[in-house]
């Protein structure tokens, strides 16, 4: 059994001031890891949806889920790692794009299904979506020196099939 | 006809009245002046003016633990609420129901570093069950209702409501909701029938069982069910420091407290058990010792209302989420209905083994007729009060001696800070307990260090006539810390000796109480009798006790349950267990 698995936990949270701090606070106070955290409103204005990616042993993940459920502002949550789910993350990368590099960068962006959103003489700004791993792979595929800036949204996800998380 | 508009401050007090709040422990200031003005014009909710906001929280806590009702606190913004934080954290760690109302600067000034502004919700977030900032007067009553509901249900705990001053001034109609519904908060009270059934089978298959119970039994008033189940099974039972009194300590099935300063028989029974029945206890590190060696042969049943208490430190085999009385009642019914019986022969063998451990008499100490032994004072206190007093304590050696030598037969009789270990808790808690039970004897067992942390409350106790007996086990040291320095720091007593102490007798008198100093063992009982005969006086009994006495048994932290230090004896006793370390 892997002792340090990656888990993506998706949470429906009361859209109240301070609710996000309660989640963030829990992780820092109890020493749990957060790899990424993304949060935004939902179709229901009283709720926000928060996705967080964390690492830990089975026992720690179990505690994280229990502790999150204990927060009064947490309405529902699902550990997406436990079901079949799609993971998506948005990344914007500003790269150098001069000389030979210019064509190569475009080609790589195409291979990864990215779009070039902005072009200057010397740079491209590329948009990419996918699971975190794919985004990592893209960054590995292009020359390190070519990267000027990287912005990632953090992972979000949704379960496959008919299952839906709602209040 | 439209309803009358009343101020937020009036609404607040009306809500407290609706909740049946008897006492409000508080301290005024600018941000809460409107609330104080609303207090002035009514007599339903009595306000106790403490001398320090920490005292307010501890007093409310003592009131709550003694009565089972939530304690209620009112403090002003800024330093008012920061002073209360230690008291809030104390209640949080021991799961005590409490509602704290803190004043806040006017809504428009929040975030401006206004006078006496602190982020009360932010500061208290890690040490409350939940908290609220009420910015809209139309949400005030509903929020207060929710706060009481959250504080008192499920695993209880403190809930803070931060109320900006303009909200207390604004006007609205008053409706107190009859019911609360929170979609995201719904504690499980009823245990899962299938799990309970499985647990019963495991429990009855045991050859070497032990029941280990904690504060959850007391918090849930589950003592009658616990007593019934334990006696039905005939199994040994041990309590945590927080669980004392849930099962009568004078009953033969009780093997004493467990853990760091628990009895030899309870810790060894834990170590050697094959089935552990944990009820409303949270496997604290002071109980488990070294986790890898905790109950190595046991299969474990755990009943707890908080899923996060289960399998947090120790993996359990049969978890049951639910409330103690409910789950135990179901267990009792299953056992009775199906006429299930424990393995009598194995149980008899197990009891013979436990009785051998008991014969070690791990709580014996060397008596003296020249110097007062602290344990002796607690024993005499037990006798003089007929074992019936409510005992509060501070934190240190005296706390452990109180737990070991006062045999609590009733729940809510023993009130102490276990989780946070807050020195200063005892005196205000005693005041709160006395307000809850004016006709009962209340004593605060304290130490020369702890008592000085909340001394100012002697003045409050005078004002509200709460006659409590203060039993100061004065060893001149921060004894518990000194003990660790003796054992683990080669007697380098750094900053644990008080080179100056006040004259506690004069001090008590200065506050309008009675003081006594007792130096000789022969005077202990007489002094206690005299003090308790003064029904309407707070009496400060300053017992000058043996300065070098240590608390035994002791499992050094990081040790396992079969590695106990036993008291110094004339002869070192040897034991059968290889792992035993003796001092
Ligand atoms: C100097 C010092 C020395 C100490 N030494 C010891 C020692 O030797 N031995 C010892 O035991 N402790 C000792 N302690 C105390 C220790 O730190 C812990 O506070 C204590 O062990 C915790 O007790 P508990 O497990 O009963 O949990 P509590 O803190 O009382 O927790 C209660 C548990 O019950 C659950 N619960 C609440 N309501 C319900 C309900 N309705 N139904 C079901 N479950 C419920 C809660 O979820 C929680 O899990 C010491 C403390 C100090 C300061
Ligand atoms: C507020 C606070 N500060 C520090 C401690 C650490 N501490 C634990 S026991 C203790 C000594 C207590 O001394 P005293 O009240 O005289 O009791 P004794 O151990 O001597 O019986 C100290 C300093 C604590 N528990 N609480
Ligand atoms: Mg002392």
mmCIF file of C-alpha atoms in Angstrom, chain B residues 60-224:
data_model
loop_
_atom_site.group_PDB
_atom_site.id
_atom_site.type_symbol
_atom_site.label_atom_id
_atom_site.label_comp_id
_atom_site.label_asym_id
_atom_site.label_seq_id
_atom_site.Cartn_x
_atom_site.Cartn_y
_atom_site.Cartn_z
ATOM 1 C CA UNK B 60 -18.964 29.610 32.861
ATOM 2 C CA UNK B 61 -17.074 26.393 32.152
ATOM 3 C CA UNK B 62 -17.310 25.235 35.777
ATOM 4 C CA UNK B 63 -20.991 26.072 35.770
ATOM 5 C CA UNK B 64 -21.471 24.065 32.568
ATOM 6 C CA UNK B 65 -19.543 21.010 33.707
ATOM 7 C CA UNK B 66 -21.364 20.922 37.046
ATOM 8 C CA UNK B 67 -24.857 21.477 35.667
ATOM 9 C CA UNK B 68 -24.736 20.098 32.134
ATOM 10 C CA UNK B 69 -26.163 23.382 30.869
ATOM 11 C CA UNK B 70 -24.172 25.642 28.556
ATOM 12 C CA UNK B 71 -22.021 28.314 30.185
ATOM 13 C CA UNK B 72 -22.521 31.824 28.830
ATOM 14 C CA UNK B 73 -19.886 34.549 28.629
ATOM 15 C CA UNK B 74 -20.055 38.218 27.651
ATOM 16 C CA UNK B 75 -16.898 40.200 26.909
ATOM 17 C CA UNK B 76 -15.995 43.401 25.165
ATOM 18 C CA UNK B 77 -13.990 43.723 21.948
ATOM 19 C CA UNK B 78 -10.190 43.675 21.742
ATOM 20 C CA UNK B 79 -8.563 42.837 25.080
ATOM 21 C CA UNK B 80 -11.857 41.582 26.447
ATOM 22 C CA UNK B 81 -12.011 38.764 23.969
ATOM 23 C CA UNK B 82 -8.264 38.068 23.885
ATOM 24 C CA UNK B 83 -8.325 37.685 27.667
ATOM 25 C CA UNK B 84 -11.072 35.117 27.301
ATOM 26 C CA UNK B 85 -9.207 33.015 24.737
ATOM 27 C CA UNK B 86 -7.426 30.778 27.270
ATOM 28 C CA UNK B 87 -10.764 30.001 28.873
ATOM 29 C CA UNK B 88 -12.364 29.291 25.510
ATOM 30 C CA UNK B 89 -9.524 27.000 24.477
ATOM 31 C CA UNK B 90 -9.796 25.186 27.812
ATOM 32 C CA UNK B 91 -13.488 24.508 27.194
ATOM 33 C CA UNK B 92 -12.785 23.486 23.611
ATOM 34 C CA UNK B 93 -10.199 20.871 24.529
ATOM 35 C CA UNK B 94 -12.553 19.268 27.055
ATOM 36 C CA UNK B 95 -15.666 19.586 24.828
ATOM 37 C CA UNK B 96 -17.621 21.821 27.197
ATOM 38 C CA UNK B 97 -20.784 23.527 25.914
ATOM 39 C CA UNK B 98 -20.306 27.289 26.048
ATOM 40 C CA UNK B 99 -21.585 30.366 24.233
ATOM 41 C CA UNK B 100 -19.378 33.435 24.194
ATOM 42 C CA UNK B 101 -20.718 36.799 23.098
ATOM 43 C CA UNK B 102 -18.010 39.281 22.249
ATOM 44 C CA UNK B 103 -18.504 42.904 21.399
ATOM 45 C CA UNK B 104 -16.974 44.157 18.172
ATOM 46 C CA UNK B 105 -16.262 47.614 16.769
ATOM 47 C CA UNK B 106 -19.042 49.025 14.578
ATOM 48 C CA UNK B 107 -19.435 47.235 11.245
ATOM 49 C CA UNK B 108 -18.249 50.261 9.292
ATOM 50 C CA UNK B 109 -14.960 50.308 11.194
ATOM 51 C CA UNK B 110 -14.131 46.603 10.916
ATOM 52 C CA UNK B 111 -10.748 46.199 9.302
ATOM 53 C CA UNK B 112 -9.631 49.747 10.053
ATOM 54 C CA UNK B 113 -7.527 48.997 13.118
ATOM 55 C CA UNK B 114 -10.233 50.753 15.065
ATOM 56 C CA UNK B 115 -9.920 51.287 18.793
ATOM 57 C CA UNK B 116 -10.038 47.913 20.578
ATOM 58 C CA UNK B 117 -10.480 46.010 17.373
ATOM 59 C CA UNK B 118 -9.235 42.453 17.036
ATOM 60 C CA UNK B 119 -10.330 39.808 14.598
ATOM 61 C CA UNK B 120 -12.189 37.829 17.252
ATOM 62 C CA UNK B 121 -13.520 35.305 14.791
ATOM 63 C CA UNK B 122 -10.032 34.745 13.397
ATOM 64 C CA UNK B 123 -8.301 34.537 16.767
ATOM 65 C CA UNK B 124 -10.770 32.061 18.197
ATOM 66 C CA UNK B 125 -11.307 29.950 15.078
ATOM 67 C CA UNK B 126 -8.872 27.203 16.069
ATOM 68 C CA UNK B 127 -10.330 26.864 19.566
ATOM 69 C CA UNK B 128 -14.083 26.999 19.035
ATOM 70 C CA UNK B 129 -16.513 24.497 17.644
ATOM 71 C CA UNK B 130 -17.889 27.271 15.470
ATOM 72 C CA UNK B 131 -18.107 31.040 15.451
ATOM 73 C CA UNK B 132 -20.158 33.812 13.882
ATOM 74 C CA UNK B 133 -19.826 37.487 13.082
ATOM 75 C CA UNK B 134 -23.317 39.020 13.015
ATOM 76 C CA UNK B 135 -23.445 41.984 10.678
ATOM 77 C CA UNK B 136 -27.193 42.136 10.195
ATOM 78 C CA UNK B 137 -29.539 42.683 13.105
ATOM 79 C CA UNK B 138 -32.173 40.599 11.368
ATOM 80 C CA UNK B 139 -29.905 37.573 11.720
ATOM 81 C CA UNK B 140 -29.064 38.100 15.384
ATOM 82 C CA UNK B 141 -31.756 35.985 17.022
ATOM 83 C CA UNK B 142 -31.389 33.164 14.534
ATOM 84 C CA UNK B 143 -27.623 33.136 14.995
ATOM 85 C CA UNK B 144 -27.928 32.961 18.767
ATOM 86 C CA UNK B 145 -30.330 30.046 18.423
ATOM 87 C CA UNK B 146 -27.868 28.275 16.147
ATOM 88 C CA UNK B 147 -24.988 28.987 18.519
ATOM 89 C CA UNK B 148 -26.731 27.330 21.464
ATOM 90 C CA UNK B 149 -27.755 24.417 19.290
ATOM 91 C CA UNK B 150 -24.243 23.817 17.993
ATOM 92 C CA UNK B 151 -22.626 24.294 21.416
ATOM 93 C CA UNK B 152 -24.848 21.760 23.149
ATOM 94 C CA UNK B 153 -25.399 18.997 20.598
ATOM 95 C CA UNK B 154 -23.120 16.360 19.103
ATOM 96 C CA UNK B 155 -19.674 16.700 20.613
ATOM 97 C CA UNK B 156 -20.254 19.842 22.658
ATOM 98 C CA UNK B 157 -17.939 22.844 22.532
ATOM 99 C CA UNK B 158 -17.648 26.597 22.725
ATOM 100 C CA UNK B 159 -19.320 28.790 20.099
ATOM 101 C CA UNK B 160 -18.476 32.470 19.813
ATOM 102 C CA UNK B 161 -20.773 35.174 18.475
ATOM 103 C CA UNK B 162 -19.060 38.447 17.597
ATOM 104 C CA UNK B 163 -21.519 41.343 17.644
ATOM 105 C CA UNK B 164 -20.530 44.761 16.264
ATOM 106 C CA UNK B 165 -21.717 47.679 18.357
ATOM 107 C CA UNK B 166 -24.017 49.116 15.667
ATOM 108 C CA UNK B 167 -25.880 45.806 15.561
ATOM 109 C CA UNK B 168 -26.630 46.142 19.267
ATOM 110 C CA UNK B 169 -28.022 49.632 18.662
ATOM 111 C CA UNK B 170 -30.074 48.941 15.530
ATOM 112 C CA UNK B 171 -33.722 47.953 15.927
ATOM 113 C CA UNK B 172 -35.684 45.020 14.637
ATOM 114 C CA UNK B 173 -38.657 42.853 15.464
ATOM 115 C CA UNK B 174 -37.929 40.006 17.800
ATOM 116 C CA UNK B 175 -38.772 36.468 16.751
ATOM 117 C CA UNK B 176 -37.004 33.612 18.427
ATOM 118 C CA UNK B 177 -36.975 30.611 16.124
ATOM 119 C CA UNK B 178 -38.456 27.502 17.725
ATOM 120 C CA UNK B 179 -36.201 25.148 15.830
ATOM 121 C CA UNK B 180 -32.856 25.197 14.116
ATOM 122 C CA UNK B 181 -32.080 23.420 10.968
ATOM 123 C CA UNK B 182 -28.575 23.435 9.605
ATOM 124 C CA UNK B 183 -28.113 21.477 6.413
ATOM 125 C CA UNK B 184 -24.442 21.024 7.121
ATOM 126 C CA UNK B 185 -24.604 20.015 10.765
ATOM 127 C CA UNK B 186 -26.394 16.923 11.830
ATOM 128 C CA UNK B 187 -24.680 14.851 14.521
ATOM 129 C CA UNK B 188 -25.339 11.124 14.579
ATOM 130 C CA UNK B 189 -26.859 10.150 17.888
ATOM 131 C CA UNK B 190 -28.204 6.703 17.191
ATOM 132 C CA UNK B 191 -25.595 4.002 16.688
ATOM 133 C CA UNK B 192 -25.676 1.712 13.677
ATOM 134 C CA UNK B 193 -27.563 -1.447 14.669
ATOM 135 C CA UNK B 194 -25.309 -3.772 12.656
ATOM 136 C CA UNK B 195 -22.154 -2.359 14.192
ATOM 137 C CA UNK B 196 -23.631 -2.598 17.677
ATOM 138 C CA UNK B 197 -24.528 -6.213 17.048
ATOM 139 C CA UNK B 198 -20.980 -6.976 15.906
ATOM 140 C CA UNK B 199 -19.596 -5.159 18.915
ATOM 141 C CA UNK B 200 -21.743 -7.162 21.309
ATOM 142 C CA UNK B 201 -20.453 -10.409 19.818
ATOM 143 C CA UNK B 202 -16.857 -9.308 20.174
ATOM 144 C CA UNK B 203 -17.429 -8.011 23.701
ATOM 145 C CA UNK B 204 -18.949 -11.300 24.817
ATOM 146 C CA UNK B 205 -16.227 -13.378 23.240
ATOM 147 C CA UNK B 206 -13.583 -11.656 25.346
ATOM 148 C CA UNK B 207 -11.320 -13.558 27.690
ATOM 149 C CA UNK B 208 -9.515 -10.530 29.057
ATOM 150 C CA UNK B 209 -11.815 -7.555 28.519
ATOM 151 C CA UNK B 210 -11.589 -4.030 29.843
ATOM 152 C CA UNK B 211 -13.956 -1.101 29.559
ATOM 153 C CA UNK B 212 -12.153 2.213 29.055
ATOM 154 C CA UNK B 213 -14.367 5.271 29.323
ATOM 155 C CA UNK B 214 -13.863 9.000 29.156
ATOM 156 C CA UNK B 215 -15.368 12.425 29.267
ATOM 157 C CA UNK B 216 -17.949 11.507 26.625
ATOM 158 C CA UNK B 217 -19.918 9.493 29.186
ATOM 159 C CA UNK B 218 -20.155 12.497 31.470
ATOM 160 C CA UNK B 219 -20.868 14.999 28.708
ATOM 161 C CA UNK B 220 -23.733 12.824 27.476
ATOM 162 C CA UNK B 221 -25.097 11.972 30.939
ATOM 163 C CA UNK B 222 -24.557 8.348 30.015
ATOM 164 C CA UNK B 223 -23.500 7.205 33.449
ATOM 165 C CA UNK B 224 -26.659 5.152 34.278
#
